[in-house]
Amino acid sequence: AAWANAAPTLRLELRRVFNNAERIRLASMDLIGTLPPKLLAVFDADEGSFATSSAAYETARRQVLELAGEDAFDQSLRLKRTLDEEERLAEYYLRNHNRRVFVPDDLRESLQRLSSRILRCEYHLYMLNSNTPLRYNPFLSHWVEIVRGWDRKVGELQGQHSLNTELLVPLRARRDFVVLILKGTPSKDLEQESPQSIPRRIAGDTTDLEPFDVRPYVKLLEEEGIYEKTPELEAENRIERDTAQETDTATTAAESFGLEPAAGTRAKNKSKASHAEPFKHAPLESLVDLPIDLPSLELINDRLSDQSLNADEASGFVRTYIQHGLRDIERTIKHVPTDNEMTTADSPYTDPDSQTRALKLLVLFIKNLIRKSIVAPEQIYYEIQEICVRYIWVKEVRDFRNFMETGV
């Protein structure tokens, strides 16, 4: 009420006080409406890239007097409200036409237009907030709920063999697009997509999608206080507090990259150094098979710091070494040896804890190389993306992603 009745100057002050989550809740009070029909019509076309329609939308928006002065966040709220309305329309079509054997042309045209509007609005919402790290993005919960809502919808529709899957296209295409956002797909790649191309990215039956695990993103929201913490996260926090006094392997590695390791840690790691010792004077390319552990990384770091090594040799080696390490870590997920099985040199990470330690060391190693300008981020772009997407549940990986996005 204070917001609705406030003078313009006071509303500016209130806006500085309210955080993003509070402002999103205020949107339900009709302080921010939906897009006017003429402006929404800019998003109707099924053909043409997202970048093209967003540029046309911005040109049209600036000509609407009551919208021209809106900041990026108010524009985002208006798009979010519009998306909510379009989603309700998609649910209406699904609920009232799900027994049709054939979809008539007029309904198919409406579904196509609806899908285009949803995807183009979602893209523009993403672009307005693309400079905000995902952890702090005010619309992360919006995207998470889209994926969760689709999963619930698929569960509800299981067994309805007479369902015409054409009716699911708007909701399914939106889910596919949001998964691309959550996976960290670069904006330069997304801008070239279109409402036509998104449904083609995932083949197969509409109700048989490759599952996408949103739990890491839910955990981010819980950590930021957007969602209530689950018992599992509370238990994890207790474990972290209980083990806070133990030696952190990643911190030890940080000390090794420029600082003298602590005495206790030096003694602990001395026995591990034997496997790296024979490679001390070996050719650089022979080091790619070394495991991701402290002695190996110390040796590789020293070799990469050699001024006689050219940039192409360094970046090529680093890329190959990271790829080799990621495949080893991946094998840990698929199979953890039992007590009765023999662990070979080809599978150095034998349990989830060793996998996490390897990831901590790996991201610290990469960060160190980038800071020293030994390798540029774009030279190992795809490797960085794989780490940040697949292992976002590791706190150090999330910190690393933030470092890559903000530089701090």
mmCIF file of C-alpha atoms in Angstrom:
data_model
loop_
_atom_site.group_PDB
_atom_site.id
_atom_site.type_symbol
_atom_site.label_atom_id
_atom_site.label_comp_id
_atom_site.label_asym_id
_atom_site.label_seq_id
_atom_site.Cartn_x
_atom_site.Cartn_y
_atom_site.Cartn_z
ATOM 1 C CA ALA A 1 0.000 0.000 0.000
ATOM 2 C CA ALA A 2 2.856 2.371 0.841
ATOM 3 C CA TRP A 3 4.353 1.713 -2.570
ATOM 4 C CA ALA A 4 1.091 2.170 -4.457
ATOM 5 C CA ASN A 5 0.209 5.451 -2.719
ATOM 6 C CA ALA A 6 3.692 6.943 -2.580
ATOM 7 C CA ALA A 7 4.732 10.026 -4.488
ATOM 8 C CA PRO A 8 7.190 9.415 -7.351
ATOM 9 C CA THR A 9 10.188 10.609 -5.318
ATOM 10 C CA LEU A 10 9.286 8.355 -2.397
ATOM 11 C CA ARG A 11 8.792 5.424 -4.745
ATOM 12 C CA LEU A 12 12.374 5.919 -5.922
ATOM 13 C CA GLU A 13 13.574 5.721 -2.328
ATOM 14 C CA LEU A 14 11.456 2.644 -1.630
ATOM 15 C CA ARG A 15 12.841 0.999 -4.741
ATOM 16 C CA ARG A 16 16.365 1.347 -3.372
ATOM 17 C CA VAL A 17 15.304 -0.307 -0.128
ATOM 18 C CA PHE A 18 13.306 -3.238 -1.464
ATOM 19 C CA ASN A 19 15.426 -6.169 -2.571
ATOM 20 C CA ASN A 20 14.670 -8.032 -5.769
ATOM 21 C CA ALA A 21 12.653 -10.808 -4.132
ATOM 22 C CA GLU A 22 10.358 -8.293 -2.452
ATOM 23 C CA ARG A 23 9.875 -6.414 -5.696
ATOM 24 C CA ILE A 24 8.905 -9.614 -7.476
ATOM 25 C CA ARG A 25 6.239 -10.250 -4.833
ATOM 26 C CA LEU A 26 4.960 -6.702 -5.307
ATOM 27 C CA ALA A 27 4.381 -7.462 -8.986
ATOM 28 C CA SER A 28 1.360 -9.552 -8.055
ATOM 29 C CA MET A 29 -0.326 -6.340 -6.838
ATOM 30 C CA ASP A 30 -0.647 -5.096 -10.446
ATOM 31 C CA LEU A 31 1.983 -2.399 -9.912
ATOM 32 C CA ILE A 32 3.643 -3.833 -13.005
ATOM 33 C CA GLY A 33 1.260 -5.027 -15.697
ATOM 34 C CA THR A 34 1.675 -7.248 -18.724
ATOM 35 C CA LEU A 35 2.899 -6.201 -22.155
ATOM 36 C CA PRO A 36 0.352 -4.261 -24.229
ATOM 37 C CA PRO A 37 -1.095 -6.435 -27.046
ATOM 38 C CA LYS A 38 0.567 -4.395 -29.806
ATOM 39 C CA LEU A 39 3.960 -4.770 -28.159
ATOM 40 C CA LEU A 40 3.470 -8.490 -27.442
ATOM 41 C CA ALA A 41 2.618 -8.984 -31.131
ATOM 42 C CA VAL A 42 6.269 -8.215 -31.962
ATOM 43 C CA PHE A 43 7.042 -11.668 -30.527
ATOM 44 C CA ASP A 44 4.462 -13.546 -32.624
ATOM 45 C CA ALA A 45 6.718 -14.598 -35.514
ATOM 46 C CA ASP A 46 7.895 -18.197 -35.505
ATOM 47 C CA GLU A 47 10.789 -17.444 -37.847
ATOM 48 C CA GLY A 48 13.728 -15.144 -37.189
ATOM 49 C CA SER A 49 16.347 -15.220 -34.430
ATOM 50 C CA PHE A 50 15.773 -14.169 -30.842
ATOM 51 C CA ALA A 51 18.276 -11.337 -31.272
ATOM 52 C CA THR A 52 16.282 -9.907 -34.195
ATOM 53 C CA SER A 53 12.948 -9.951 -32.368
ATOM 54 C CA SER A 54 14.489 -8.458 -29.196
ATOM 55 C CA ALA A 55 15.923 -5.570 -31.208
ATOM 56 C CA ALA A 56 12.523 -4.969 -32.835
ATOM 57 C CA TYR A 57 10.838 -5.176 -29.419
ATOM 58 C CA GLU A 58 13.178 -2.567 -27.908
ATOM 59 C CA THR A 59 12.512 -0.194 -30.798
ATOM 60 C CA ALA A 60 8.745 -0.591 -30.358
ATOM 61 C CA ARG A 61 8.929 -0.341 -26.540
ATOM 62 C CA ARG A 62 10.669 3.036 -26.614
ATOM 63 C CA GLN A 63 7.737 4.417 -28.610
ATOM 64 C CA VAL A 64 5.268 3.490 -25.849
ATOM 65 C CA LEU A 65 5.285 6.461 -23.498
ATOM 66 C CA GLU A 66 4.369 4.644 -20.283
ATOM 67 C CA LEU A 67 7.055 1.976 -20.859
ATOM 68 C CA ALA A 68 9.915 4.043 -22.264
ATOM 69 C CA GLY A 69 11.210 5.073 -18.826
ATOM 70 C CA GLU A 70 11.128 1.641 -17.163
ATOM 71 C CA ASP A 71 14.418 0.294 -15.841
ATOM 72 C CA ALA A 72 15.653 -3.214 -16.621
ATOM 73 C CA PHE A 73 14.114 -4.721 -13.519
ATOM 74 C CA ASP A 74 10.652 -3.265 -14.122
ATOM 75 C CA GLN A 75 10.857 -4.461 -17.723
ATOM 76 C CA SER A 76 11.755 -7.916 -16.393
ATOM 77 C CA LEU A 77 8.747 -7.936 -14.072
ATOM 78 C CA ARG A 78 6.463 -6.977 -16.945
ATOM 79 C CA LEU A 79 7.852 -9.824 -19.044
ATOM 80 C CA LYS A 80 7.447 -12.218 -16.107
ATOM 81 C CA ARG A 81 3.790 -11.240 -15.678
ATOM 82 C CA THR A 82 3.234 -11.673 -19.402
ATOM 83 C CA LEU A 83 4.843 -15.117 -19.308
ATOM 84 C CA ASP A 84 2.539 -16.109 -16.436
ATOM 85 C CA GLU A 85 -0.489 -15.154 -18.542
ATOM 86 C CA GLU A 86 0.790 -16.993 -21.609
ATOM 87 C CA GLU A 87 1.505 -20.080 -19.495
ATOM 88 C CA ARG A 88 -2.088 -20.060 -18.241
ATOM 89 C CA LEU A 89 -3.272 -19.953 -21.857
ATOM 90 C CA ALA A 90 -1.049 -22.947 -22.715
ATOM 91 C CA GLU A 91 -2.511 -24.832 -19.740
ATOM 92 C CA TYR A 92 -6.018 -23.961 -20.959
ATOM 93 C CA TYR A 93 -5.341 -25.432 -24.411
ATOM 94 C CA LEU A 94 -3.884 -28.560 -22.848
ATOM 95 C CA ARG A 95 -6.774 -29.024 -20.441
ATOM 96 C CA ASN A 96 -9.578 -28.417 -22.914
ATOM 97 C CA HIS A 97 -8.231 -30.082 -26.065
ATOM 98 C CA ASN A 98 -6.200 -33.014 -24.761
ATOM 99 C CA ARG A 99 -8.616 -35.618 -26.188
ATOM 100 C CA ARG A 100 -8.377 -34.413 -29.769
ATOM 101 C CA VAL A 101 -6.972 -36.952 -32.204
ATOM 102 C CA PHE A 102 -6.064 -34.230 -34.680
ATOM 103 C CA VAL A 103 -5.235 -30.607 -33.985
ATOM 104 C CA PRO A 104 -7.159 -28.285 -36.336
ATOM 105 C CA ASP A 105 -5.235 -25.672 -38.278
ATOM 106 C CA ASP A 106 -6.574 -22.712 -36.312
ATOM 107 C CA LEU A 107 -5.557 -24.306 -32.988
ATOM 108 C CA ARG A 108 -2.153 -25.276 -34.394
ATOM 109 C CA GLU A 109 -1.615 -21.670 -35.459
ATOM 110 C CA SER A 110 -2.577 -20.448 -31.980
ATOM 111 C CA LEU A 111 -0.169 -22.919 -30.368
ATOM 112 C CA GLN A 112 2.637 -21.820 -32.683
ATOM 113 C CA ARG A 113 2.033 -18.143 -31.913
ATOM 114 C CA LEU A 114 1.832 -18.903 -28.188
ATOM 115 C CA SER A 115 5.106 -20.839 -28.267
ATOM 116 C CA SER A 116 6.843 -17.990 -30.113
ATOM 117 C CA ARG A 117 5.630 -15.428 -27.599
ATOM 118 C CA ILE A 118 6.731 -17.503 -24.620
ATOM 119 C CA LEU A 119 10.190 -18.254 -25.996
ATOM 120 C CA ARG A 120 10.887 -14.709 -27.166
ATOM 121 C CA CYS A 121 9.685 -13.213 -23.867
ATOM 122 C CA GLU A 122 11.825 -15.719 -21.975
ATOM 123 C CA TYR A 123 14.856 -14.847 -24.091
ATOM 124 C CA HIS A 124 14.400 -11.110 -23.540
ATOM 125 C CA LEU A 125 13.983 -11.673 -19.792
ATOM 126 C CA TYR A 126 17.223 -13.652 -19.834
ATOM 127 C CA MET A 127 19.111 -10.952 -21.768
ATOM 128 C CA LEU A 128 17.957 -8.192 -19.415
ATOM 129 C CA ASN A 129 19.543 -10.120 -16.533
ATOM 130 C CA SER A 130 22.397 -11.923 -18.303
ATOM 131 C CA ASN A 131 25.107 -9.848 -16.600
ATOM 132 C CA THR A 132 24.011 -11.030 -13.153
ATOM 133 C CA PRO A 133 25.709 -14.241 -11.969
ATOM 134 C CA LEU A 134 23.213 -17.076 -11.822
ATOM 135 C CA ARG A 135 23.486 -17.413 -8.045
ATOM 136 C CA TYR A 136 22.282 -13.833 -7.570
ATOM 137 C CA ASN A 137 19.932 -13.670 -10.547
ATOM 138 C CA PRO A 138 16.476 -12.602 -9.278
ATOM 139 C CA PHE A 139 14.814 -14.882 -11.835
ATOM 140 C CA LEU A 140 16.714 -18.078 -11.028
ATOM 141 C CA SER A 141 13.738 -19.360 -9.015
ATOM 142 C CA HIS A 142 11.463 -18.562 -11.975
ATOM 143 C CA TRP A 143 13.564 -20.774 -14.271
ATOM 144 C CA VAL A 144 13.889 -23.553 -11.695
ATOM 145 C CA GLU A 145 10.110 -23.667 -11.254
ATOM 146 C CA ILE A 146 9.621 -23.928 -15.023
ATOM 147 C CA VAL A 147 11.694 -27.129 -15.112
ATOM 148 C CA ARG A 148 10.008 -28.457 -11.974
ATOM 149 C CA GLY A 149 6.585 -27.651 -13.402
ATOM 150 C CA TRP A 150 7.372 -29.554 -16.590
ATOM 151 C CA ASP A 151 8.550 -32.578 -14.598
ATOM 152 C CA ARG A 152 5.291 -32.540 -12.635
ATOM 153 C CA LYS A 153 3.314 -32.188 -15.860
ATOM 154 C CA VAL A 154 5.061 -35.182 -17.414
ATOM 155 C CA GLY A 155 4.276 -37.198 -14.282
ATOM 156 C CA GLU A 156 0.607 -36.240 -14.441
ATOM 157 C CA LEU A 157 0.374 -37.187 -18.111
ATOM 158 C CA GLN A 158 2.009 -40.600 -17.814
ATOM 159 C CA GLY A 159 -0.440 -43.227 -18.998
ATOM 160 C CA GLN A 160 -2.632 -40.842 -21.002
ATOM 161 C CA HIS A 161 -1.968 -42.609 -24.282
ATOM 162 C CA SER A 162 -4.598 -40.585 -26.124
ATOM 163 C CA LEU A 163 -2.841 -37.287 -25.347
ATOM 164 C CA ASN A 164 -2.048 -35.251 -28.459
ATOM 165 C CA THR A 165 1.538 -34.183 -27.860
ATOM 166 C CA GLU A 166 1.223 -31.148 -30.154
ATOM 167 C CA LEU A 167 -0.598 -29.470 -27.272
ATOM 168 C CA LEU A 168 2.553 -29.722 -25.143
ATOM 169 C CA VAL A 169 4.804 -27.911 -27.614
ATOM 170 C CA PRO A 170 4.670 -24.429 -25.976
ATOM 171 C CA LEU A 171 5.436 -25.795 -22.491
ATOM 172 C CA ARG A 172 8.025 -28.289 -23.696
ATOM 173 C CA ALA A 173 9.870 -25.742 -25.868
ATOM 174 C CA ARG A 174 9.971 -23.318 -22.942
ATOM 175 C CA ARG A 175 11.399 -26.019 -20.680
ATOM 176 C CA ASP A 176 14.075 -26.865 -23.276
ATOM 177 C CA PHE A 177 15.062 -23.218 -23.586
ATOM 178 C CA VAL A 178 15.269 -22.701 -19.816
ATOM 179 C CA VAL A 179 17.509 -25.768 -19.504
ATOM 180 C CA LEU A 180 19.883 -24.090 -21.978
ATOM 181 C CA ILE A 181 19.924 -21.010 -19.742
ATOM 182 C CA LEU A 182 20.614 -23.026 -16.589
ATOM 183 C CA LYS A 183 23.371 -24.973 -18.320
ATOM 184 C CA GLY A 184 25.157 -21.703 -18.982
ATOM 185 C CA THR A 185 24.804 -21.660 -22.774
ATOM 186 C CA PRO A 186 26.597 -18.494 -23.985
ATOM 187 C CA SER A 187 24.289 -15.642 -24.952
ATOM 188 C CA LYS A 188 25.964 -15.398 -28.367
ATOM 189 C CA ASP A 189 24.718 -18.933 -29.067
ATOM 190 C CA LEU A 190 21.221 -18.342 -27.716
ATOM 191 C CA GLU A 191 20.699 -15.175 -29.722
ATOM 192 C CA GLN A 192 20.978 -17.144 -32.951
ATOM 193 C CA GLU A 193 18.263 -19.602 -31.906
ATOM 194 C CA SER A 194 14.595 -19.172 -32.820
ATOM 195 C CA PRO A 195 11.221 -20.612 -31.790
ATOM 196 C CA GLN A 196 11.624 -23.054 -34.680
ATOM 197 C CA SER A 197 15.069 -24.308 -33.660
ATOM 198 C CA ILE A 198 14.480 -24.877 -29.932
ATOM 199 C CA PRO A 199 12.045 -27.829 -30.312
ATOM 200 C CA ARG A 200 14.499 -29.513 -32.686
ATOM 201 C CA ARG A 201 17.353 -29.475 -30.168
ATOM 202 C CA ILE A 202 15.970 -32.463 -28.270
ATOM 203 C CA ALA A 203 14.634 -35.315 -30.374
ATOM 204 C CA GLY A 204 12.215 -38.030 -29.280
ATOM 205 C CA ASP A 205 8.759 -38.188 -27.832
ATOM 206 C CA THR A 206 7.483 -35.089 -26.019
ATOM 207 C CA THR A 207 6.861 -36.912 -22.760
ATOM 208 C CA ASP A 208 10.202 -38.731 -22.794
ATOM 209 C CA LEU A 209 12.772 -35.988 -22.225
ATOM 210 C CA GLU A 210 16.294 -36.455 -20.960
ATOM 211 C CA PRO A 211 15.998 -35.623 -17.245
ATOM 212 C CA PHE A 212 17.617 -32.439 -16.006
ATOM 213 C CA ASP A 213 18.668 -32.278 -12.371
ATOM 214 C CA VAL A 214 17.651 -28.935 -10.844
ATOM 215 C CA ARG A 215 18.811 -29.863 -7.348
ATOM 216 C CA PRO A 216 22.098 -27.913 -7.586
ATOM 217 C CA TYR A 217 20.128 -24.779 -8.479
ATOM 218 C CA VAL A 218 17.616 -25.425 -5.712
ATOM 219 C CA LYS A 219 20.561 -25.667 -3.343
ATOM 220 C CA LEU A 220 21.804 -22.269 -4.556
ATOM 221 C CA LEU A 221 18.383 -20.786 -3.834
ATOM 222 C CA GLU A 222 18.356 -22.377 -0.386
ATOM 223 C CA GLU A 223 21.806 -21.009 0.373
ATOM 224 C CA GLU A 224 20.703 -17.536 -0.702
ATOM 225 C CA GLY A 225 17.577 -17.738 1.493
ATOM 226 C CA ILE A 226 15.114 -17.684 -1.425
ATOM 227 C CA TYR A 227 13.890 -21.206 -0.642
ATOM 228 C CA GLU A 228 13.483 -22.767 2.775
ATOM 229 C CA LYS A 229 16.426 -25.021 3.534
ATOM 230 C CA THR A 230 15.772 -28.734 3.213
ATOM 231 C CA PRO A 231 16.877 -31.174 5.956
ATOM 232 C CA GLU A 232 19.544 -32.477 3.564
ATOM 233 C CA LEU A 233 21.150 -29.031 3.232
ATOM 234 C CA GLU A 234 21.004 -28.466 6.986
ATOM 235 C CA ALA A 235 22.774 -31.790 7.532
ATOM 236 C CA GLU A 236 25.400 -30.876 4.946
ATOM 237 C CA ASN A 237 26.013 -27.547 6.676
ATOM 238 C CA ARG A 238 26.506 -29.331 9.984
ATOM 239 C CA ILE A 239 29.047 -31.666 8.403
ATOM 240 C CA GLU A 240 30.898 -28.686 6.930
ATOM 241 C CA ARG A 241 30.999 -26.979 10.330
ATOM 242 C CA ASP A 242 32.200 -30.162 12.018
ATOM 243 C CA THR A 243 35.039 -30.578 9.522
ATOM 244 C CA ALA A 244 36.002 -26.908 9.273
ATOM 245 C CA GLN A 245 39.069 -27.434 11.450
ATOM 246 C CA GLU A 246 40.489 -30.159 9.189
ATOM 247 C CA THR A 247 43.132 -29.332 6.577
ATOM 248 C CA ASP A 248 41.505 -28.157 3.342
ATOM 249 C CA THR A 249 43.206 -29.773 0.372
ATOM 250 C CA ALA A 250 42.306 -26.891 -1.920
ATOM 251 C CA THR A 251 43.789 -24.355 0.510
ATOM 252 C CA THR A 252 46.925 -26.452 0.712
ATOM 253 C CA ALA A 253 47.142 -26.369 -3.062
ATOM 254 C CA ALA A 254 46.737 -22.591 -3.025
ATOM 255 C CA GLU A 255 49.710 -22.350 -0.706
ATOM 256 C CA SER A 256 51.724 -24.571 -3.013
ATOM 257 C CA PHE A 257 51.102 -22.178 -5.910
ATOM 258 C CA GLY A 258 53.290 -19.400 -4.583
ATOM 259 C CA LEU A 259 53.324 -19.905 -0.788
ATOM 260 C CA GLU A 260 55.112 -22.408 1.412
ATOM 261 C CA PRO A 261 52.797 -25.274 2.468
ATOM 262 C CA ALA A 262 52.087 -25.733 6.136
ATOM 263 C CA ALA A 263 54.514 -28.099 7.910
ATOM 264 C CA GLY A 264 51.859 -30.699 8.748
ATOM 265 C CA THR A 265 50.559 -30.737 5.212
ATOM 266 C CA ARG A 266 54.071 -31.045 3.766
ATOM 267 C CA ALA A 267 54.673 -34.204 5.771
ATOM 268 C CA LYS A 268 51.268 -35.602 4.843
ATOM 269 C CA ASN A 269 51.854 -35.164 1.122
ATOM 270 C CA LYS A 270 55.489 -36.310 1.054
ATOM 271 C CA SER A 271 54.487 -39.940 0.623
ATOM 272 C CA LYS A 272 52.308 -39.067 -2.364
ATOM 273 C CA ALA A 273 55.032 -37.349 -4.344
ATOM 274 C CA SER A 274 56.785 -40.534 -5.483
ATOM 275 C CA HIS A 275 54.602 -41.084 -8.564
ATOM 276 C CA ALA A 276 55.364 -37.575 -9.886
ATOM 277 C CA GLU A 277 59.126 -37.705 -9.224
ATOM 278 C CA PRO A 278 60.065 -39.767 -12.345
ATOM 279 C CA PHE A 279 58.377 -37.152 -14.551
ATOM 280 C CA LYS A 280 60.435 -34.249 -13.208
ATOM 281 C CA HIS A 281 62.591 -34.010 -16.345
ATOM 282 C CA ALA A 282 60.268 -35.794 -18.763
ATOM 283 C CA PRO A 283 58.813 -34.081 -21.870
ATOM 284 C CA LEU A 284 55.780 -31.963 -21.086
ATOM 285 C CA GLU A 285 53.400 -34.046 -23.206
ATOM 286 C CA SER A 286 54.162 -37.111 -21.060
ATOM 287 C CA LEU A 287 52.611 -35.400 -18.018
ATOM 288 C CA VAL A 288 49.031 -35.444 -19.361
ATOM 289 C CA ASP A 289 48.328 -38.815 -17.738
ATOM 290 C CA LEU A 290 49.264 -37.685 -14.242
ATOM 291 C CA PRO A 291 46.364 -37.726 -11.788
ATOM 292 C CA ILE A 292 44.875 -34.557 -10.319
ATOM 293 C CA ASP A 293 46.684 -34.449 -7.003
ATOM 294 C CA LEU A 294 48.960 -31.995 -5.255
ATOM 295 C CA PRO A 295 52.376 -33.438 -6.285
ATOM 296 C CA SER A 296 51.315 -33.693 -9.942
ATOM 297 C CA LEU A 297 49.904 -30.179 -10.026
ATOM 298 C CA GLU A 298 53.016 -28.762 -8.371
ATOM 299 C CA LEU A 299 55.171 -30.410 -11.016
ATOM 300 C CA ILE A 300 52.926 -29.265 -13.898
ATOM 301 C CA ASN A 301 52.715 -25.738 -12.492
ATOM 302 C CA ASP A 302 56.521 -25.505 -12.376
ATOM 303 C CA ARG A 303 56.843 -26.754 -15.948
ATOM 304 C CA LEU A 304 54.178 -24.372 -17.278
ATOM 305 C CA SER A 305 55.895 -21.449 -15.561
ATOM 306 C CA ASP A 306 58.992 -22.096 -17.691
ATOM 307 C CA GLN A 307 59.541 -18.959 -19.760
ATOM 308 C CA SER A 308 60.868 -20.976 -22.722
ATOM 309 C CA LEU A 309 57.419 -22.574 -23.258
ATOM 310 C CA ASN A 310 55.338 -20.852 -25.953
ATOM 311 C CA ALA A 311 51.656 -20.000 -25.444
ATOM 312 C CA ASP A 312 50.319 -22.586 -27.921
ATOM 313 C CA GLU A 313 52.244 -25.417 -26.280
ATOM 314 C CA ALA A 314 51.026 -24.387 -22.822
ATOM 315 C CA SER A 315 47.362 -24.011 -23.785
ATOM 316 C CA GLY A 316 47.368 -27.271 -25.767
ATOM 317 C CA PHE A 317 48.844 -29.200 -22.852
ATOM 318 C CA VAL A 318 46.480 -27.638 -20.300
ATOM 319 C CA ARG A 319 43.441 -28.446 -22.442
ATOM 320 C CA THR A 320 44.501 -32.083 -22.859
ATOM 321 C CA TYR A 321 45.361 -32.480 -19.178
ATOM 322 C CA ILE A 322 42.013 -31.053 -18.028
ATOM 323 C CA GLN A 323 40.110 -33.285 -20.453
ATOM 324 C CA HIS A 324 41.997 -36.346 -19.217
ATOM 325 C CA GLY A 325 41.297 -35.392 -15.586
ATOM 326 C CA LEU A 326 37.595 -34.796 -16.240
ATOM 327 C CA ARG A 327 37.244 -38.223 -17.841
ATOM 328 C CA ASP A 328 38.858 -39.799 -14.780
ATOM 329 C CA ILE A 329 36.483 -37.901 -12.497
ATOM 330 C CA GLU A 330 33.550 -38.920 -14.674
ATOM 331 C CA ARG A 331 34.485 -42.583 -14.294
ATOM 332 C CA THR A 332 34.278 -42.139 -10.535
ATOM 333 C CA ILE A 333 30.594 -41.179 -10.824
ATOM 334 C CA LYS A 334 29.756 -44.213 -12.926
ATOM 335 C CA HIS A 335 31.590 -46.743 -10.768
ATOM 336 C CA VAL A 336 33.012 -46.624 -7.266
ATOM 337 C CA PRO A 337 35.158 -49.742 -6.564
ATOM 338 C CA THR A 338 34.097 -51.939 -3.665
ATOM 339 C CA ASP A 339 36.455 -53.053 -0.910
ATOM 340 C CA ASN A 340 37.072 -56.330 -2.789
ATOM 341 C CA GLU A 341 37.994 -54.674 -6.085
ATOM 342 C CA MET A 342 41.453 -53.605 -7.139
ATOM 343 C CA THR A 343 41.973 -49.908 -7.868
ATOM 344 C CA THR A 344 44.187 -49.353 -10.901
ATOM 345 C CA ALA A 345 46.300 -46.393 -11.944
ATOM 346 C CA ASP A 346 43.664 -45.610 -14.573
ATOM 347 C CA SER A 347 41.051 -44.872 -11.893
ATOM 348 C CA PRO A 348 42.784 -42.627 -9.303
ATOM 349 C CA TYR A 349 39.572 -41.228 -7.786
ATOM 350 C CA THR A 350 38.016 -44.106 -5.927
ATOM 351 C CA ASP A 351 35.214 -42.466 -3.958
ATOM 352 C CA PRO A 352 33.002 -39.357 -4.000
ATOM 353 C CA ASP A 353 35.291 -37.580 -1.499
ATOM 354 C CA SER A 354 38.361 -38.065 -3.679
ATOM 355 C CA GLN A 355 36.336 -36.871 -6.657
ATOM 356 C CA THR A 356 35.425 -33.669 -4.814
ATOM 357 C CA ARG A 357 39.042 -33.148 -3.742
ATOM 358 C CA ALA A 358 40.168 -33.552 -7.348
ATOM 359 C CA LEU A 359 37.611 -30.971 -8.505
ATOM 360 C CA LYS A 360 38.729 -28.516 -5.823
ATOM 361 C CA LEU A 361 42.337 -28.901 -6.910
ATOM 362 C CA LEU A 362 41.477 -28.669 -10.590
ATOM 363 C CA VAL A 363 39.539 -25.389 -10.373
ATOM 364 C CA LEU A 364 42.243 -23.876 -8.162
ATOM 365 C CA PHE A 365 44.873 -24.989 -10.669
ATOM 366 C CA ILE A 366 42.952 -23.424 -13.578
ATOM 367 C CA LYS A 367 42.353 -20.207 -11.656
ATOM 368 C CA ASN A 368 46.077 -19.973 -10.910
ATOM 369 C CA LEU A 369 46.999 -20.444 -14.594
ATOM 370 C CA ILE A 370 44.522 -17.753 -15.667
ATOM 371 C CA ARG A 371 45.791 -15.286 -13.072
ATOM 372 C CA LYS A 372 49.367 -15.887 -14.207
ATOM 373 C CA SER A 373 48.294 -15.448 -17.861
ATOM 374 C CA ILE A 374 49.733 -18.860 -18.694
ATOM 375 C CA VAL A 375 46.456 -19.763 -20.392
ATOM 376 C CA ALA A 376 43.517 -17.559 -21.449
ATOM 377 C CA PRO A 377 39.943 -18.525 -20.464
ATOM 378 C CA GLU A 378 38.798 -18.656 -24.088
ATOM 379 C CA GLN A 379 41.474 -21.265 -24.855
ATOM 380 C CA ILE A 380 39.843 -23.719 -22.431
ATOM 381 C CA TYR A 381 36.309 -22.368 -22.727
ATOM 382 C CA TYR A 382 34.529 -25.702 -23.223
ATOM 383 C CA GLU A 383 36.429 -27.396 -20.411
ATOM 384 C CA ILE A 384 35.481 -24.555 -18.043
ATOM 385 C CA GLN A 385 31.848 -24.838 -19.124
ATOM 386 C CA GLU A 386 31.807 -28.583 -18.459
ATOM 387 C CA ILE A 387 33.209 -28.131 -14.952
ATOM 388 C CA CYS A 388 30.842 -25.282 -14.058
ATOM 389 C CA VAL A 389 27.724 -27.042 -15.342
ATOM 390 C CA ARG A 390 28.296 -30.682 -14.406
ATOM 391 C CA TYR A 391 29.778 -30.094 -10.969
ATOM 392 C CA ILE A 392 27.981 -26.982 -9.775
ATOM 393 C CA TRP A 393 27.006 -28.865 -6.598
ATOM 394 C CA VAL A 394 30.621 -28.469 -5.377
ATOM 395 C CA LYS A 395 31.001 -25.177 -3.505
ATOM 396 C CA GLU A 396 34.481 -24.479 -4.905
ATOM 397 C CA VAL A 397 33.160 -24.972 -8.438
ATOM 398 C CA ARG A 398 30.407 -22.412 -7.777
ATOM 399 C CA ASP A 399 33.054 -20.024 -6.428
ATOM 400 C CA PHE A 400 35.132 -20.688 -9.543
ATOM 401 C CA ARG A 401 32.155 -19.936 -11.783
ATOM 402 C CA ASN A 402 31.642 -16.660 -9.932
ATOM 403 C CA PHE A 403 35.342 -15.884 -10.443
ATOM 404 C CA MET A 404 34.991 -16.505 -14.191
ATOM 405 C CA GLU A 405 31.879 -14.294 -14.386
ATOM 406 C CA THR A 406 33.043 -11.421 -12.179
ATOM 407 C CA GLY A 407 36.820 -11.723 -12.017
ATOM 408 C CA VAL A 408 36.826 -11.769 -8.204
#
